[in-house]
Amino acid sequence: MPLEPDQYYMREALVLAEEAARDGEVPVGALVVHDSGTVVSRARNEVEESHDATAHAELLALRRASQHFGRWRLSDCTLYVTLEPCPMCAGALRLARLKRIVFGATDPRMGAFGSLVELSQTAHLGPPIETSSGILAEECGAILKEFFQERRKAKE
């Protein structure tokens, strides 16, 4: 049975998350997909590698998509990210005027979903962003759980 588009793109994001984990980064992957179905940018966390606290997968994917189009407003694009975006990223996601954000695993400690919902009610920031959660949530959550279990073992 063919995958639904959200599942298909989230699987691509999971591959990026696995690459991040192999490199010692928190395993988060992200894609920006144009309404035409074209993937315009891919990113994974690069915080440790770049020594840049803002090198989160979703922010890097937005930057690359903006460079691809030569514009920062991405109202004809969807962001797919394996982990619910953090509060630090919420404002950037909102200001990019994304059409939609799709994420897999929720982050009970730091998730930005509430921030995005709140920001969506702020009329001067543009139209609301459609948000979908829980796409391949088990797979997205499992890679994070395994990563942090390994880190805890390494500290013991």
mmCIF file of C-alpha atoms in Angstrom:
data_model
loop_
_atom_site.group_PDB
_atom_site.id
_atom_site.type_symbol
_atom_site.label_atom_id
_atom_site.label_comp_id
_atom_site.label_asym_id
_atom_site.label_seq_id
_atom_site.Cartn_x
_atom_site.Cartn_y
_atom_site.Cartn_z
ATOM 1 C CA MET A 1 0.000 0.000 0.000
ATOM 2 C CA PRO A 2 1.495 3.401 -0.934
ATOM 3 C CA LEU A 3 2.338 5.843 1.836
ATOM 4 C CA GLU A 4 0.296 8.979 2.376
ATOM 5 C CA PRO A 5 2.295 12.118 1.472
ATOM 6 C CA ASP A 6 2.748 13.117 5.133
ATOM 7 C CA GLN A 7 4.133 9.688 5.978
ATOM 8 C CA TYR A 8 6.376 9.676 2.916
ATOM 9 C CA TYR A 9 7.963 13.032 3.761
ATOM 10 C CA MET A 10 8.249 12.169 7.442
ATOM 11 C CA ARG A 11 10.150 8.999 6.488
ATOM 12 C CA GLU A 12 12.618 11.219 4.613
ATOM 13 C CA ALA A 13 12.948 13.401 7.698
ATOM 14 C CA LEU A 14 13.604 10.279 9.794
ATOM 15 C CA VAL A 15 16.551 9.360 7.555
ATOM 16 C CA LEU A 16 18.011 12.791 8.307
ATOM 17 C CA ALA A 17 17.382 12.275 12.025
ATOM 18 C CA GLU A 18 19.269 8.962 11.874
ATOM 19 C CA GLU A 19 22.217 10.725 10.211
ATOM 20 C CA ALA A 20 22.201 13.330 12.979
ATOM 21 C CA ALA A 21 22.225 10.607 15.657
ATOM 22 C CA ARG A 22 25.197 8.853 14.012
ATOM 23 C CA ASP A 23 27.083 12.154 14.199
ATOM 24 C CA GLY A 24 26.252 12.682 17.890
ATOM 25 C CA GLU A 25 23.539 15.272 17.300
ATOM 26 C CA VAL A 26 20.057 15.160 18.812
ATOM 27 C CA PRO A 27 18.253 13.131 16.131
ATOM 28 C CA VAL A 28 15.942 15.606 14.453
ATOM 29 C CA GLY A 29 15.395 15.866 10.704
ATOM 30 C CA ALA A 30 13.363 18.371 8.704
ATOM 31 C CA LEU A 31 12.182 18.969 5.143
ATOM 32 C CA VAL A 32 10.512 21.917 3.475
ATOM 33 C CA VAL A 33 8.148 20.775 0.738
ATOM 34 C CA HIS A 34 6.589 23.141 -1.802
ATOM 35 C CA ASP A 35 2.885 22.756 -2.637
ATOM 36 C CA SER A 36 3.981 21.171 -5.940
ATOM 37 C CA GLY A 37 5.369 18.225 -3.962
ATOM 38 C CA THR A 38 8.990 19.226 -4.542
ATOM 39 C CA VAL A 39 11.346 18.950 -1.575
ATOM 40 C CA VAL A 40 13.163 22.301 -1.604
ATOM 41 C CA SER A 41 15.359 21.804 1.455
ATOM 42 C CA ARG A 42 16.527 19.151 3.847
ATOM 43 C CA ALA A 43 18.278 19.579 7.182
ATOM 44 C CA ARG A 44 19.191 17.808 10.362
ATOM 45 C CA ASN A 45 20.399 19.120 13.683
ATOM 46 C CA GLU A 46 23.941 20.481 13.410
ATOM 47 C CA VAL A 47 24.288 22.200 16.785
ATOM 48 C CA GLU A 48 27.315 20.215 18.018
ATOM 49 C CA GLU A 49 28.999 20.091 14.621
ATOM 50 C CA SER A 50 28.671 23.815 13.926
ATOM 51 C CA HIS A 51 28.936 25.029 17.545
ATOM 52 C CA ASP A 52 25.831 27.086 16.777
ATOM 53 C CA ALA A 53 22.911 26.969 19.199
ATOM 54 C CA THR A 54 20.561 28.006 16.385
ATOM 55 C CA ALA A 55 21.505 25.108 14.078
ATOM 56 C CA HIS A 56 18.249 23.269 14.737
ATOM 57 C CA ALA A 57 16.948 21.139 11.869
ATOM 58 C CA GLU A 58 13.810 23.207 11.341
ATOM 59 C CA LEU A 59 15.670 26.528 11.285
ATOM 60 C CA LEU A 60 18.304 25.210 8.878
ATOM 61 C CA ALA A 61 15.573 23.842 6.611
ATOM 62 C CA LEU A 62 13.851 27.252 6.603
ATOM 63 C CA ARG A 63 17.108 29.047 5.790
ATOM 64 C CA ARG A 64 17.861 26.692 2.916
ATOM 65 C CA ALA A 65 14.330 26.956 1.532
ATOM 66 C CA SER A 66 14.567 30.754 1.711
ATOM 67 C CA GLN A 67 17.840 30.633 -0.211
ATOM 68 C CA HIS A 68 16.281 28.288 -2.775
ATOM 69 C CA PHE A 69 13.400 30.664 -3.460
ATOM 70 C CA GLY A 70 15.223 33.947 -2.824
ATOM 71 C CA ARG A 71 12.498 34.931 -0.358
ATOM 72 C CA TRP A 72 11.858 34.358 3.325
ATOM 73 C CA ARG A 73 8.095 33.935 3.181
ATOM 74 C CA LEU A 74 7.220 30.307 2.592
ATOM 75 C CA SER A 75 3.423 30.481 2.500
ATOM 76 C CA ASP A 76 3.310 27.844 -0.235
ATOM 77 C CA CYS A 77 5.367 25.325 1.740
ATOM 78 C CA THR A 78 5.021 22.687 4.441
ATOM 79 C CA LEU A 79 7.677 21.966 7.045
ATOM 80 C CA TYR A 80 8.042 18.325 8.089
ATOM 81 C CA VAL A 81 10.058 17.806 11.281
ATOM 82 C CA THR A 82 10.505 14.637 13.333
ATOM 83 C CA LEU A 83 10.234 16.398 16.697
ATOM 84 C CA GLU A 84 7.825 19.107 17.735
ATOM 85 C CA PRO A 85 9.673 22.394 17.208
ATOM 86 C CA CYS A 86 11.109 23.980 20.322
ATOM 87 C CA PRO A 87 9.941 27.346 21.679
ATOM 88 C CA MET A 88 13.087 29.028 20.333
ATOM 89 C CA CYS A 89 12.046 28.031 16.795
ATOM 90 C CA ALA A 90 8.359 28.945 17.105
ATOM 91 C CA GLY A 91 8.771 32.601 16.215
ATOM 92 C CA ALA A 92 10.900 31.866 13.147
ATOM 93 C CA LEU A 93 8.411 29.275 11.934
ATOM 94 C CA ARG A 94 5.580 31.737 12.354
ATOM 95 C CA LEU A 95 7.404 34.601 10.662
ATOM 96 C CA ALA A 96 8.279 32.376 7.683
ATOM 97 C CA ARG A 97 4.517 32.255 7.121
ATOM 98 C CA LEU A 98 4.571 28.555 6.425
ATOM 99 C CA LYS A 99 1.353 27.117 5.130
ATOM 100 C CA ARG A 100 1.653 24.031 7.297
ATOM 101 C CA ILE A 101 3.851 22.355 9.908
ATOM 102 C CA VAL A 102 3.803 18.577 10.327
ATOM 103 C CA PHE A 103 5.705 16.945 13.166
ATOM 104 C CA GLY A 104 6.120 13.433 14.492
ATOM 105 C CA ALA A 105 7.007 13.106 18.166
ATOM 106 C CA THR A 106 5.827 15.605 20.731
ATOM 107 C CA ASP A 107 8.272 16.999 23.255
ATOM 108 C CA PRO A 108 6.474 17.132 26.614
ATOM 109 C CA ARG A 109 9.246 19.265 28.126
ATOM 110 C CA MET A 110 9.865 21.908 25.500
ATOM 111 C CA GLY A 111 7.392 21.666 22.636
ATOM 112 C CA ALA A 112 6.397 24.798 20.774
ATOM 113 C CA PHE A 113 2.947 23.669 19.719
ATOM 114 C CA GLY A 114 1.326 25.868 22.345
ATOM 115 C CA SER A 115 3.533 28.771 21.292
ATOM 116 C CA LEU A 116 2.578 28.279 17.656
ATOM 117 C CA VAL A 117 -1.107 28.150 18.494
ATOM 118 C CA GLU A 118 -0.778 31.328 20.520
ATOM 119 C CA LEU A 119 1.232 33.047 17.783
ATOM 120 C CA SER A 120 -1.334 31.928 15.219
ATOM 121 C CA GLN A 121 -3.882 34.106 16.976
ATOM 122 C CA THR A 122 -1.684 37.188 16.480
ATOM 123 C CA ALA A 123 -3.259 38.729 13.377
ATOM 124 C CA HIS A 124 -0.392 41.046 12.422
ATOM 125 C CA LEU A 125 1.898 38.018 11.936
ATOM 126 C CA GLY A 126 -0.212 36.754 9.048
ATOM 127 C CA PRO A 127 -2.655 33.910 8.525
ATOM 128 C CA PRO A 128 -2.715 30.921 10.872
ATOM 129 C CA ILE A 129 -0.437 27.961 10.216
ATOM 130 C CA GLU A 130 -2.127 24.598 9.852
ATOM 131 C CA THR A 131 -0.420 22.138 12.206
ATOM 132 C CA SER A 132 -0.537 18.336 12.142
ATOM 133 C CA SER A 133 1.083 16.173 14.780
ATOM 134 C CA GLY A 134 1.726 12.530 15.459
ATOM 135 C CA ILE A 135 2.783 11.552 11.931
ATOM 136 C CA LEU A 136 4.947 8.436 12.468
ATOM 137 C CA ALA A 137 5.075 9.454 16.123
ATOM 138 C CA GLU A 138 6.249 6.044 17.350
ATOM 139 C CA GLU A 139 9.216 5.935 14.965
ATOM 140 C CA CYS A 140 10.107 9.569 15.607
ATOM 141 C CA GLY A 141 9.887 9.092 19.361
ATOM 142 C CA ALA A 142 11.824 5.815 19.317
ATOM 143 C CA ILE A 143 14.911 7.319 17.687
ATOM 144 C CA LEU A 144 14.982 10.074 20.308
ATOM 145 C CA LYS A 145 14.462 7.644 23.175
ATOM 146 C CA GLU A 146 17.278 5.400 21.953
ATOM 147 C CA PHE A 147 19.623 8.361 21.467
ATOM 148 C CA PHE A 148 19.118 9.668 25.003
ATOM 149 C CA GLN A 149 19.337 6.176 26.544
ATOM 150 C CA GLU A 150 22.722 5.735 24.861
ATOM 151 C CA ARG A 151 23.884 9.118 26.159
ATOM 152 C CA ARG A 152 22.825 8.242 29.702
ATOM 153 C CA LYS A 153 24.687 4.912 29.479
ATOM 154 C CA ALA A 154 27.800 6.683 28.259
ATOM 155 C CA LYS A 155 27.748 8.970 31.314
ATOM 156 C CA GLU A 156 27.541 6.048 33.752
#
